[in-house]
PDB file of C-alpha atoms in Angstrom:
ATOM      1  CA  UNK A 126      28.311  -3.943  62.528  1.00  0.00           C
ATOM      2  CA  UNK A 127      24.706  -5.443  62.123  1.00  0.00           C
ATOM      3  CA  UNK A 128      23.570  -2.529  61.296  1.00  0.00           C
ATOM      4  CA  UNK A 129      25.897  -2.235  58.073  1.00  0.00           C
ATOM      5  CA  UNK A 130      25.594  -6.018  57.304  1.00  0.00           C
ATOM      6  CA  UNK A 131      21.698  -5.860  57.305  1.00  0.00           C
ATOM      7  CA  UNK A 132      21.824  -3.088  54.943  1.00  0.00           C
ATOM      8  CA  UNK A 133      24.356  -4.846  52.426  1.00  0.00           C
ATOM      9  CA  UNK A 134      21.773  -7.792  52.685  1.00  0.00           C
ATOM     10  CA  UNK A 135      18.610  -6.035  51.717  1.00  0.00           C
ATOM     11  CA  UNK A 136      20.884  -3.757  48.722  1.00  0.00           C
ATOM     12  CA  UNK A 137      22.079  -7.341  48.072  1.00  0.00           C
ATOM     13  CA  UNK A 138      18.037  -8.329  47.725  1.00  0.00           C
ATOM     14  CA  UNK A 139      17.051  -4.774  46.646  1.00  0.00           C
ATOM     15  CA  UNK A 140      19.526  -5.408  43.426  1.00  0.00           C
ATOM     16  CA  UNK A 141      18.035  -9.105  42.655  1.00  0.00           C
ATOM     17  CA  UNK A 142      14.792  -7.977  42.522  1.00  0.00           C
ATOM     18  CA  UNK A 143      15.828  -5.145  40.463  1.00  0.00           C
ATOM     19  CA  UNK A 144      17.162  -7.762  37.469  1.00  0.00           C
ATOM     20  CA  UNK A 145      14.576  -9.906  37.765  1.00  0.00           C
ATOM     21  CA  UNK A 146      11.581  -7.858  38.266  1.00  0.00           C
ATOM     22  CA  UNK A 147      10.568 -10.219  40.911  1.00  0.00           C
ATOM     23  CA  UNK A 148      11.229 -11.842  44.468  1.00  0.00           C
ATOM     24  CA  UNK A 149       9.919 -15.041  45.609  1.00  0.00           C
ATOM     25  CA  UNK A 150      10.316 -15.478  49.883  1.00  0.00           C
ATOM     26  CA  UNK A 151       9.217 -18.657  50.905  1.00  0.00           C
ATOM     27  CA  UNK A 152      10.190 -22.342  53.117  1.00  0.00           C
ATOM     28  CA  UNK A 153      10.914 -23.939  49.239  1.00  0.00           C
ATOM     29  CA  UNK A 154      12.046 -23.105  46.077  1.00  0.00           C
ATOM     30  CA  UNK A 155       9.626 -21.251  43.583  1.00  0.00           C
ATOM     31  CA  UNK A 156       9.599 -18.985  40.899  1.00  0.00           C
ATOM     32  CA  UNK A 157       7.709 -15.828  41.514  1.00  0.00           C
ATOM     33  CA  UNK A 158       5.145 -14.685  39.465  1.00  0.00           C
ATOM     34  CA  UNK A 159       5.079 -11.049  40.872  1.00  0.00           C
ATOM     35  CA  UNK A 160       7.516  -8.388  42.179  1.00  0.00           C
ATOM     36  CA  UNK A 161       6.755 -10.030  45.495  1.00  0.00           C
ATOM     37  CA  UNK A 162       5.408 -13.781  46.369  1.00  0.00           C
ATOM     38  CA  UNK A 163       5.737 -15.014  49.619  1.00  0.00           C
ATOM     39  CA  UNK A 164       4.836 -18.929  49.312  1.00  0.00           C
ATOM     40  CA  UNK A 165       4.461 -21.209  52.346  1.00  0.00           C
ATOM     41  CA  UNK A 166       4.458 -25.101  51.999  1.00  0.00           C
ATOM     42  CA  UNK A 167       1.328 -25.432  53.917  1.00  0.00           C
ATOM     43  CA  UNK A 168      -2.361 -25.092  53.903  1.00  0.00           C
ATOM     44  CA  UNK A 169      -2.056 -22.312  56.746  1.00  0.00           C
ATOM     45  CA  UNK A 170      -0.170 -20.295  59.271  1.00  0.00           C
ATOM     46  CA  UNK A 171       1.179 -16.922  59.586  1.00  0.00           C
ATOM     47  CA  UNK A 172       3.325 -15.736  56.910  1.00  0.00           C
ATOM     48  CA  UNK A 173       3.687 -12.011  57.480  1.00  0.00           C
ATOM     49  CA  UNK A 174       3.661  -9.984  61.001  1.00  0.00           C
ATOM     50  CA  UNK A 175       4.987  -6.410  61.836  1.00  0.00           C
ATOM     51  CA  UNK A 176       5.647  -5.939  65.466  1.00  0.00           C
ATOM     52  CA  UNK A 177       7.219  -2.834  67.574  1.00  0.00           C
ATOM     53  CA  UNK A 178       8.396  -2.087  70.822  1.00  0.00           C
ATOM     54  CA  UNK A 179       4.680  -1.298  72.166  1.00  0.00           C
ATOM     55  CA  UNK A 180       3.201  -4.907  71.257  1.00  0.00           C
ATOM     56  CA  UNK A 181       6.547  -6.672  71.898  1.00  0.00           C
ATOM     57  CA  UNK A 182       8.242  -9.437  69.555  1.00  0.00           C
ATOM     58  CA  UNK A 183       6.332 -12.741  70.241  1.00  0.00           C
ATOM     59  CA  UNK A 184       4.372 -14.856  67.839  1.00  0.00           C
ATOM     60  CA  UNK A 185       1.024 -13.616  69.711  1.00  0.00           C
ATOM     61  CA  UNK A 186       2.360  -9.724  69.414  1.00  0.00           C
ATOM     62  CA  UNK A 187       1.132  -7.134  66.896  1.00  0.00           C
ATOM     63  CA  UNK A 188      -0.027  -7.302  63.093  1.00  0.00           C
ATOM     64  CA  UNK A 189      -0.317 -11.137  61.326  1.00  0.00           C
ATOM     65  CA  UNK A 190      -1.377 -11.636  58.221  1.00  0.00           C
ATOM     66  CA  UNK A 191      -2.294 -15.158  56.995  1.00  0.00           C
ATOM     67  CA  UNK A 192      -3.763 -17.316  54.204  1.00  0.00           C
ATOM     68  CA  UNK A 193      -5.562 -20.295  55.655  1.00  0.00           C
ATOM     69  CA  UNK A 194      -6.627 -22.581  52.534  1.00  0.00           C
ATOM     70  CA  UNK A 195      -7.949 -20.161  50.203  1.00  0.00           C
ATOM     71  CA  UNK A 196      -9.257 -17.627  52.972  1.00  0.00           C
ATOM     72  CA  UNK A 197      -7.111 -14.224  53.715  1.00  0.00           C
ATOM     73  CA  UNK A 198      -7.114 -13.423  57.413  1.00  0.00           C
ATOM     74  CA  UNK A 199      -5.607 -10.221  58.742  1.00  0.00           C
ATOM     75  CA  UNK A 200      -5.286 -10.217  62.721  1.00  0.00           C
ATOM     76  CA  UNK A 201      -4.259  -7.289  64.688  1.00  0.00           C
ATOM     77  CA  UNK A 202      -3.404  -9.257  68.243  1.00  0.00           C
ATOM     78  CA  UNK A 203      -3.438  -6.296  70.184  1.00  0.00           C
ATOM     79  CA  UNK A 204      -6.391  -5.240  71.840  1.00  0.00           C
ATOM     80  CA  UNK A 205      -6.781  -2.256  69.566  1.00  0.00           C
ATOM     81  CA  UNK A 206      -8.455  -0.975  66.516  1.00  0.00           C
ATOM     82  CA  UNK A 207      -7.874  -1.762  62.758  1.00  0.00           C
ATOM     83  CA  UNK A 208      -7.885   1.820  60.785  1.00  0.00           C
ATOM     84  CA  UNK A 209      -8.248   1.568  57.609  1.00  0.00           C
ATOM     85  CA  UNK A 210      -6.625   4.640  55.265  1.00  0.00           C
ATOM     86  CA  UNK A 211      -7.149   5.976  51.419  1.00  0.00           C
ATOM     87  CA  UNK A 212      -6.177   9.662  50.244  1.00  0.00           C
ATOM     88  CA  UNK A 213      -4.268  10.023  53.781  1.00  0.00           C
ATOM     89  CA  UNK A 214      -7.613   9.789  55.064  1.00  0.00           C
ATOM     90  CA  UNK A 215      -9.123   7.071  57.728  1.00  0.00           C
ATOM     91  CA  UNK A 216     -11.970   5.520  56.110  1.00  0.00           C
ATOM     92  CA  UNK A 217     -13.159   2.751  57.827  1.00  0.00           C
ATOM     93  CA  UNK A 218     -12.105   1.799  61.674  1.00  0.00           C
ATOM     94  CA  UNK A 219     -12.541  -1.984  63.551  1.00  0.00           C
ATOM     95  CA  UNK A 220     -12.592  -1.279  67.128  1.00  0.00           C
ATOM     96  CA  UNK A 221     -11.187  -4.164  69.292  1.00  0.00           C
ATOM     97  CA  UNK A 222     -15.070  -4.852  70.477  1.00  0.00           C
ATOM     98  CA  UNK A 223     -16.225  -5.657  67.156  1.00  0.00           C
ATOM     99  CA  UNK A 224     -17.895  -2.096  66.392  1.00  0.00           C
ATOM    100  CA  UNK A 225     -17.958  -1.119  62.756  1.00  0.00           C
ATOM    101  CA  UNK A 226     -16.876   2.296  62.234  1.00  0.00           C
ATOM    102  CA  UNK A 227     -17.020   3.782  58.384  1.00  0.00           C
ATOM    103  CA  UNK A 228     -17.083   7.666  58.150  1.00  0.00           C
ATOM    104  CA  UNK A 229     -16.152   8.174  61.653  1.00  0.00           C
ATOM    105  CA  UNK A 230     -12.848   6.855  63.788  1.00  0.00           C
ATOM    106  CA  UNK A 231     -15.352   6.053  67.120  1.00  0.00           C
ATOM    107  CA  UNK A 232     -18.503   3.634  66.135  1.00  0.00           C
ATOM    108  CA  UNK A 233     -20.568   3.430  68.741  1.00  0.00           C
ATOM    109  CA  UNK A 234     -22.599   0.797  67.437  1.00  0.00           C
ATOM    110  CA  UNK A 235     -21.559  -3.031  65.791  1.00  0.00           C
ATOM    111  CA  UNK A 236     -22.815  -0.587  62.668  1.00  0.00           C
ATOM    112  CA  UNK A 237     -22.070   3.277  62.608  1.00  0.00           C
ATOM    113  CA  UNK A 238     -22.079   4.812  59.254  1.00  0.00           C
ATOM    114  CA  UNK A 239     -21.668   8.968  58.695  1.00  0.00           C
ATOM    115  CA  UNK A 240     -22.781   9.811  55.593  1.00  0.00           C
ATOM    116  CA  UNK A 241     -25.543   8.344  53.367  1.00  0.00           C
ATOM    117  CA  UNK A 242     -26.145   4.933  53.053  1.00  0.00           C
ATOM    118  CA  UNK A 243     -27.742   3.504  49.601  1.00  0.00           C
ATOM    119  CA  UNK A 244     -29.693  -0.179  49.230  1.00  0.00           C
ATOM    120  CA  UNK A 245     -29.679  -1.422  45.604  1.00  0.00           C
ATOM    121  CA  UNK A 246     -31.234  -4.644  47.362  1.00  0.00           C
ATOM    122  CA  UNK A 247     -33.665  -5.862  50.405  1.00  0.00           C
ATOM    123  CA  UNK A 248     -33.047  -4.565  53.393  1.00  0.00           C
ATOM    124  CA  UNK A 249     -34.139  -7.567  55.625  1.00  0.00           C
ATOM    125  CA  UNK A 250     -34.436  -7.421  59.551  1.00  0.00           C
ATOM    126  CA  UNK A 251     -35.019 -10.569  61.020  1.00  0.00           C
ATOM    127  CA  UNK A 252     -34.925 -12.115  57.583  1.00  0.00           C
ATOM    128  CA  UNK A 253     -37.666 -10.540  56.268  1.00  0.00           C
ATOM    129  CA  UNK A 254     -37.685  -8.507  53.692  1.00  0.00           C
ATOM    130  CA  UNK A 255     -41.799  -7.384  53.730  1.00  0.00           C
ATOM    131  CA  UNK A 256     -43.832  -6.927  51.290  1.00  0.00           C
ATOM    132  CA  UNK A 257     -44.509  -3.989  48.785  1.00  0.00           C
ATOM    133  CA  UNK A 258     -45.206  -0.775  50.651  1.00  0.00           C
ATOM    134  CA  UNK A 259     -44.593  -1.519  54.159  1.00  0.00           C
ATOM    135  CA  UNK A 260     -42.374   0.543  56.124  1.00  0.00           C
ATOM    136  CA  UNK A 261     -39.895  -0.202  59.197  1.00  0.00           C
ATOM    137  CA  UNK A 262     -41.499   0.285  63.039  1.00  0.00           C
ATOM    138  CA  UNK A 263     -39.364   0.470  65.868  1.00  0.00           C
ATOM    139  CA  UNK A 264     -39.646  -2.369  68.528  1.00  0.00           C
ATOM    140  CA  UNK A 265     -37.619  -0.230  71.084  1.00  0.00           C
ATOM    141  CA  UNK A 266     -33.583  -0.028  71.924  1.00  0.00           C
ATOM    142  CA  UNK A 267     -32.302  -3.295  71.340  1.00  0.00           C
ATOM    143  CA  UNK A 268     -34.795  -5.146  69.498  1.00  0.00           C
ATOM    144  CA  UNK A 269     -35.080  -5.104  65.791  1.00  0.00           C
ATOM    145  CA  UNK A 270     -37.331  -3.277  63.649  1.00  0.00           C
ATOM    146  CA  UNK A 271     -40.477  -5.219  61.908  1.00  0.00           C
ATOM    147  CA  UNK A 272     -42.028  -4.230  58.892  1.00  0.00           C
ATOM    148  CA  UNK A 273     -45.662  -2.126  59.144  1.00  0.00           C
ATOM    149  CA  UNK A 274     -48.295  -0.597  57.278  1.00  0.00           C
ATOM    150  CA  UNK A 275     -47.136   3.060  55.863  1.00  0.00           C
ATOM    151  CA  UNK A 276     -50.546   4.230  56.412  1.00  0.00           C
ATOM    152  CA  UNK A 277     -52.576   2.129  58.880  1.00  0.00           C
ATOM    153  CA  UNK A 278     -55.352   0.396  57.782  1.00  0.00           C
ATOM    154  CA  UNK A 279     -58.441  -0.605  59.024  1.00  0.00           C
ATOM    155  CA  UNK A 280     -60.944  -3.796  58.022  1.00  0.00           C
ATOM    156  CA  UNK A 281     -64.540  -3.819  59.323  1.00  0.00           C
ATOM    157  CA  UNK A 282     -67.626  -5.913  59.085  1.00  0.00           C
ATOM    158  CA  UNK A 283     -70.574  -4.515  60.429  1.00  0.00           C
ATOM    159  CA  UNK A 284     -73.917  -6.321  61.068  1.00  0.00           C
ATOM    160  CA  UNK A 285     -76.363  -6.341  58.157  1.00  0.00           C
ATOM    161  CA  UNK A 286     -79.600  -8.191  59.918  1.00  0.00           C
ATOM    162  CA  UNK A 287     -81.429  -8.387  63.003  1.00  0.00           C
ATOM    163  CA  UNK A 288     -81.069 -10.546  65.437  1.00  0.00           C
ATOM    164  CA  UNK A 289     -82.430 -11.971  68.377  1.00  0.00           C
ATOM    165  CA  UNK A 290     -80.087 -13.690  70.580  1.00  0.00           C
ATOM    166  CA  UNK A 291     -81.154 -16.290  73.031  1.00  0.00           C
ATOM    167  CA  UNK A 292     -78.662 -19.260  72.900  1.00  0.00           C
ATOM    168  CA  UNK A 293     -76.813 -20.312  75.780  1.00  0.00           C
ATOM    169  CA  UNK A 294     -74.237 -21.435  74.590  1.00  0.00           C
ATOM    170  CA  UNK A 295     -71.847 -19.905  72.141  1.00  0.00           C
ATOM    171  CA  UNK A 296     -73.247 -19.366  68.847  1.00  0.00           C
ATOM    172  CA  UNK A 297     -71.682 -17.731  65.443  1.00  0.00           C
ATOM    173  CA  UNK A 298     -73.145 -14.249  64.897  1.00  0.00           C
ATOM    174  CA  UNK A 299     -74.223 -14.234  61.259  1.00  0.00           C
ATOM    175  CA  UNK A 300     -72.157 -12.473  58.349  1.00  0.00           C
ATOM    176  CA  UNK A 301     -69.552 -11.097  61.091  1.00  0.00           C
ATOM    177  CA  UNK A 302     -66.924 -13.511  60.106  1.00  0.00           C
ATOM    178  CA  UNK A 303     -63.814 -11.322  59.014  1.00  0.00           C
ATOM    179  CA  UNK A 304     -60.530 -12.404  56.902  1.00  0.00           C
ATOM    180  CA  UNK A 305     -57.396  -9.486  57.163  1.00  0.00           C
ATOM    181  CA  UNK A 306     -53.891  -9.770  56.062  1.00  0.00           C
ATOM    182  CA  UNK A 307     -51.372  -9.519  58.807  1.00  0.00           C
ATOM    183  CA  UNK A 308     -49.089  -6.354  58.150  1.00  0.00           C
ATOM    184  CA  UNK A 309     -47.254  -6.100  60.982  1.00  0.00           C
ATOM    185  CA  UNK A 310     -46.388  -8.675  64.341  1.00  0.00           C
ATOM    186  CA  UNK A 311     -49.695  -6.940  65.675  1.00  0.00           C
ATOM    187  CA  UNK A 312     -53.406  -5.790  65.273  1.00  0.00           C
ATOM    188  CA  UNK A 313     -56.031  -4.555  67.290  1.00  0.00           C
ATOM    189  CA  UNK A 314     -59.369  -5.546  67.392  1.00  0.00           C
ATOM    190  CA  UNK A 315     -62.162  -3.432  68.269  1.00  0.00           C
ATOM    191  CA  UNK A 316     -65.649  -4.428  68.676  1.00  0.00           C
ATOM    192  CA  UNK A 317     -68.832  -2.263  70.172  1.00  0.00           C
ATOM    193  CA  UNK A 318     -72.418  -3.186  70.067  1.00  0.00           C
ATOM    194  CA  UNK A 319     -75.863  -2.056  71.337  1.00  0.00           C
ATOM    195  CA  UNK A 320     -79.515  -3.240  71.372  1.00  0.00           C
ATOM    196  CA  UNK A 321     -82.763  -4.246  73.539  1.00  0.00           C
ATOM    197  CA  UNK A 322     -82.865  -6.639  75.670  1.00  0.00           C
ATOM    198  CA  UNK A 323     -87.071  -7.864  75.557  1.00  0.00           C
ATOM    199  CA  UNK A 324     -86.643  -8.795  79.338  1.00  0.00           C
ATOM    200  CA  UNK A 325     -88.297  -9.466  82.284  1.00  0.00           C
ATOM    201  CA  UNK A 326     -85.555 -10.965  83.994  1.00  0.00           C
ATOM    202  CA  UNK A 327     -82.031 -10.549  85.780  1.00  0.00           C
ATOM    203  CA  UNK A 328     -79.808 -11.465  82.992  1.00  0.00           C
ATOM    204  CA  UNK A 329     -76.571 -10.781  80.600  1.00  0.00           C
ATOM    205  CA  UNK A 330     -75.273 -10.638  77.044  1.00  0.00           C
ATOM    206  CA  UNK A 331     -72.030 -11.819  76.699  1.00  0.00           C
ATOM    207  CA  UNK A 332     -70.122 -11.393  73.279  1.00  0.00           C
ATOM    208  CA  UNK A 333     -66.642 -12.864  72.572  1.00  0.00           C
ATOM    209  CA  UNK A 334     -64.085 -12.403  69.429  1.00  0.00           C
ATOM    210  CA  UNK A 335     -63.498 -15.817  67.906  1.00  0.00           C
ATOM    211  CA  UNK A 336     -59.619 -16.225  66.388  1.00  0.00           C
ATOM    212  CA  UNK A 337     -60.910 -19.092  63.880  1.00  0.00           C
ATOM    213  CA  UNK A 338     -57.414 -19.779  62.861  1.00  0.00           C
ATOM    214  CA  UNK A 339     -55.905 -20.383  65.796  1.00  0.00           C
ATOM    215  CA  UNK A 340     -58.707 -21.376  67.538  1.00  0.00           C
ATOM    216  CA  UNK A 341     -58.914 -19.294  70.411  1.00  0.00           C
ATOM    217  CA  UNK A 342     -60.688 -16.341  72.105  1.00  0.00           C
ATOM    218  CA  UNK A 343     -59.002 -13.309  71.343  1.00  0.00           C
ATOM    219  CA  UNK A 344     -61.492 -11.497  74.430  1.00  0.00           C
ATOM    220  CA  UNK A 345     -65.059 -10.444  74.761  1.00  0.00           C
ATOM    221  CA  UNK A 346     -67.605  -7.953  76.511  1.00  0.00           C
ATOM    222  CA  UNK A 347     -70.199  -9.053  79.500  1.00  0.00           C
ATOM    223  CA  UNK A 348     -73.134  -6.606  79.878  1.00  0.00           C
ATOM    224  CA  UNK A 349     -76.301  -6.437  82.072  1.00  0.00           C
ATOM    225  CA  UNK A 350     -79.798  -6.459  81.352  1.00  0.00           C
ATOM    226  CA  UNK A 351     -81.250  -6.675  84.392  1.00  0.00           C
ATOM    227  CA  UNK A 352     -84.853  -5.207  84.704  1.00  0.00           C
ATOM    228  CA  UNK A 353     -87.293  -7.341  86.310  1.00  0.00           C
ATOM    229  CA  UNK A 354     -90.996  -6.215  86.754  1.00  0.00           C
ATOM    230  CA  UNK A 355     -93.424  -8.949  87.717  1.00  0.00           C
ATOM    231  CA  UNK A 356     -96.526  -7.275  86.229  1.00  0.00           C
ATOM    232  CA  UNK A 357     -95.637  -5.334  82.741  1.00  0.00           C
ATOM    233  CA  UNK A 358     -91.730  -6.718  81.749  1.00  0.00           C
ATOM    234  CA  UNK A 359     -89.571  -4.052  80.482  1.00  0.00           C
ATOM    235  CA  UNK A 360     -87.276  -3.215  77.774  1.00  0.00           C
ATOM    236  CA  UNK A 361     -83.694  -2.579  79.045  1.00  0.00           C
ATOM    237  CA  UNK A 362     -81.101  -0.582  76.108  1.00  0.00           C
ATOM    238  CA  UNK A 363     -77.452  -2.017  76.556  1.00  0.00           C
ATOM    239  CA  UNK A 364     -74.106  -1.527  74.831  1.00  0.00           C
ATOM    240  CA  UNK A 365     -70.896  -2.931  75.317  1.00  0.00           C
ATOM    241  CA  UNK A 366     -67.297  -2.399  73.348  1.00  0.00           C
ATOM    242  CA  UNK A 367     -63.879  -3.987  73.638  1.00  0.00           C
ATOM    243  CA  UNK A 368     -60.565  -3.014  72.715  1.00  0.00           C
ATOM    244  CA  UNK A 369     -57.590  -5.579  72.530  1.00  0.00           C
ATOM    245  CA  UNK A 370     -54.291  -6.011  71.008  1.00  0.00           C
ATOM    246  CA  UNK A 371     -53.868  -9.342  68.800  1.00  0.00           C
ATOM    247  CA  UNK A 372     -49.941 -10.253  68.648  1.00  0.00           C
ATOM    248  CA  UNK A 373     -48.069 -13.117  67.308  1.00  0.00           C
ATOM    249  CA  UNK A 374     -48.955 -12.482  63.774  1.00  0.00           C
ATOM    250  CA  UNK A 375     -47.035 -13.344  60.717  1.00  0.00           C
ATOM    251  CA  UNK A 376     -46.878 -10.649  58.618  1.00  0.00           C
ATOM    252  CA  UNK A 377     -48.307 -11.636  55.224  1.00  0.00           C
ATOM    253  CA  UNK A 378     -49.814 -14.164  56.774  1.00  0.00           C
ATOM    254  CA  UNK A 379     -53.887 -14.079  56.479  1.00  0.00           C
ATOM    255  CA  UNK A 380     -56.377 -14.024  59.642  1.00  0.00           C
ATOM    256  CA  UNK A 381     -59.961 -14.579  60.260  1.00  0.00           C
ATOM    257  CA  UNK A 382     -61.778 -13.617  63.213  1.00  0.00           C
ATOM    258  CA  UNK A 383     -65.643 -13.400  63.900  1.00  0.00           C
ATOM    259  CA  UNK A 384     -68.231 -12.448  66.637  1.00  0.00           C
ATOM    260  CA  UNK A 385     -69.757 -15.216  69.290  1.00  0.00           C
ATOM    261  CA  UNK A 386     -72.350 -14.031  71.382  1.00  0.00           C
ATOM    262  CA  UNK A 387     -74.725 -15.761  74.166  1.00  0.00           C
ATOM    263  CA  UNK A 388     -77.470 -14.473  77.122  1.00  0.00           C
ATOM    264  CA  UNK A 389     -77.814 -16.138  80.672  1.00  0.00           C
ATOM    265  CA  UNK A 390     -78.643 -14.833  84.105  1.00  0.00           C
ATOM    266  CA  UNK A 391     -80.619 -16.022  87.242  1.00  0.00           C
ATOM    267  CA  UNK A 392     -84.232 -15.210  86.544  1.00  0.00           C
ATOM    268  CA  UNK A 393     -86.574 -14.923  83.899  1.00  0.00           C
ATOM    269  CA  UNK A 394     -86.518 -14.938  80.367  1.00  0.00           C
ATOM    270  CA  UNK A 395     -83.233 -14.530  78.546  1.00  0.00           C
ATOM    271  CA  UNK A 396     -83.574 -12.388  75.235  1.00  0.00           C
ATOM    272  CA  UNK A 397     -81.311  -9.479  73.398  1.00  0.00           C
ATOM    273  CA  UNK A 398     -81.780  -8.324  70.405  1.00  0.00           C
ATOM    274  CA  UNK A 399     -80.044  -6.106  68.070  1.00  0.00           C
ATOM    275  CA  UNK A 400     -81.419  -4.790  65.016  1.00  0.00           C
ATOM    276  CA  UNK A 401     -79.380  -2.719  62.966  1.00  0.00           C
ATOM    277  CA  UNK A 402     -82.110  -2.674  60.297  1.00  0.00           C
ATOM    278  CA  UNK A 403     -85.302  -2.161  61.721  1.00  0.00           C
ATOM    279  CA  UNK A 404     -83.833   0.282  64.558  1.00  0.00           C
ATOM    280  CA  UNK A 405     -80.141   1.546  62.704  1.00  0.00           C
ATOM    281  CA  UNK A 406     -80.157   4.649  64.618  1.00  0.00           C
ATOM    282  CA  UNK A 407     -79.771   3.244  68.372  1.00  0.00           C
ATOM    283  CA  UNK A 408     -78.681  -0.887  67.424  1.00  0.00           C
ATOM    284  CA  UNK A 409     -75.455  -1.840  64.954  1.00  0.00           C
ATOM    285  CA  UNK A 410     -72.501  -4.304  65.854  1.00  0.00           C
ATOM    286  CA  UNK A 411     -68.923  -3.411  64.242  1.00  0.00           C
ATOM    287  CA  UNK A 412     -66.236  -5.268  64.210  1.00  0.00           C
ATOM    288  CA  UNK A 413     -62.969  -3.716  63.266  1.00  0.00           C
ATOM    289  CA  UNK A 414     -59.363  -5.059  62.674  1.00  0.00           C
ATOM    290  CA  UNK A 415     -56.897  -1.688  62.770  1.00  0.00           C
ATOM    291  CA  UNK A 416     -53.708  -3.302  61.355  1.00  0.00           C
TER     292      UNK A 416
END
């Protein structure tokens, strides 16, 4: 009997909307403006759900569709996916855990595309959409990518004088001030030296690399000179070299660095020299940025 009376009431419907080309469904009275309107007098709530005997027939059960203010919200209550269809074909898939699915029906990431993805735009990890001809690094599973040099790039001073140093405190080494663009989070900085140390003493040469614009000491070298003769003095060849990684950088952001250098020791007379010009094959000091 309900059976028969439900279907009299939707021919009843069926034939209404048939003469008037549309149906209005709604908690006042209205006149539709399309084959269907459904018009609720209120800002929100749920004006459409489909329910079965698998998610049961409460107001928390199965599909809900809803138009809070002017925003459209479509809520599948169950804890299962939202599949997405076009040509008889699933296109895109929501998983209940938030995973984005589009080309395949399992995403095993918040993102998982199949097929080829095109950028007419920045594409902007962190924010950050680099600058012209940088490429993407990888920071490792789970952290984002940052934006890098496609072919790494190196900035060097090298020493263009001789020197002698004998300060004992630190002291600016002459024309080895260096200025680099940041094109990545991190740098490293390399530094090698080598000279004579005029000595007749037990002493050192110490060498440090100066961040200017942060103001700190990014790391340095400590070598001996130690060759003490009490009759004739000596001359004692040395070298030192440093390798260090310089992180924290902004990339685009602009860096300058230089060499410090100083002598000391216990005995004698404290004196290094290095003298890229009048000796160049056996003294130079580089400094190098490899960015």
């Amino acid at each position: 009997m309900r059976k028969t009376a439900l279907f009299f009431s939707m021919l009843c419907l069926y034939s209404l909307a048939m003469r008037a080309q549309t149906s209005g469904i709604g908690d006042v009275n209205f006149t539709p403006n399309y084959l269907l309107q459904i018009h609720r007098n209120a800002a929100s709530g749920v004006v459409f759900q489909l329910t079965n005997t698998t998610t049961g027939l409460a107001s928390t059960d199965g599909f809900q569709m809803n138009l809070n203010g002017t925003a459209v919200e479509l809520n599948n209550r169950e804890n299962d996916d939202m599949r997405f269809f076009t040509n008889n074909a699933e296109r895109m898939t929501v998983e209940a855990n938030g995973n984005v699915g589009i080309g395949i029906a399992a995403p095993l990431q918040r993102l998982h595309v199949v097929g080829n993805v095109q950028f007419t735009q920045a594409l902007m990890p962190g924010g950050n959409a680099g600058i012209t001809g940088q490429v993407l690094e990888s920071q490792g599973a789970g952290v984002a990518p940052v934006w890098g040099s496609a072919a790494k790039n190196n900035v060097s001073s090298v020493l263009a004088s001789d020197i002698n140093i004998q300060s004992a405190v630190w002291v600016n080494y002459p024309t080895s001030s260096m200025t680099f663009t940041a094109l990545s989070n991190q740098a490293w900085v390399m530094f090698s030296a080598s000279g004579f140390a005029y000595t007749n003493s037990m002493a050192y040469v110490q060498f440090r690399i100066w961040n200017v614009t942060t103001g700190t000491s990014i790391g340095g070298t400590s070598t001996k000179m130690q060759s003490y003769d009490d009759a004739t003095g000596t001359v004692t060849p040395w070298s030192s070299r440093m390798l260090k990684p310089l992180t924290g950088l902004t990339i685009g952001n602009t860096y300058t660095i230089k060499v410090q250098y100083r002598v000391g020791g216990i005995k004698g007379t404290y004196s290094a020299v290095v003298n890229p010009v009048a000796s160049p094959d056996e003294h130079h000091l580089t400094l190098t940025v490899i960015r």
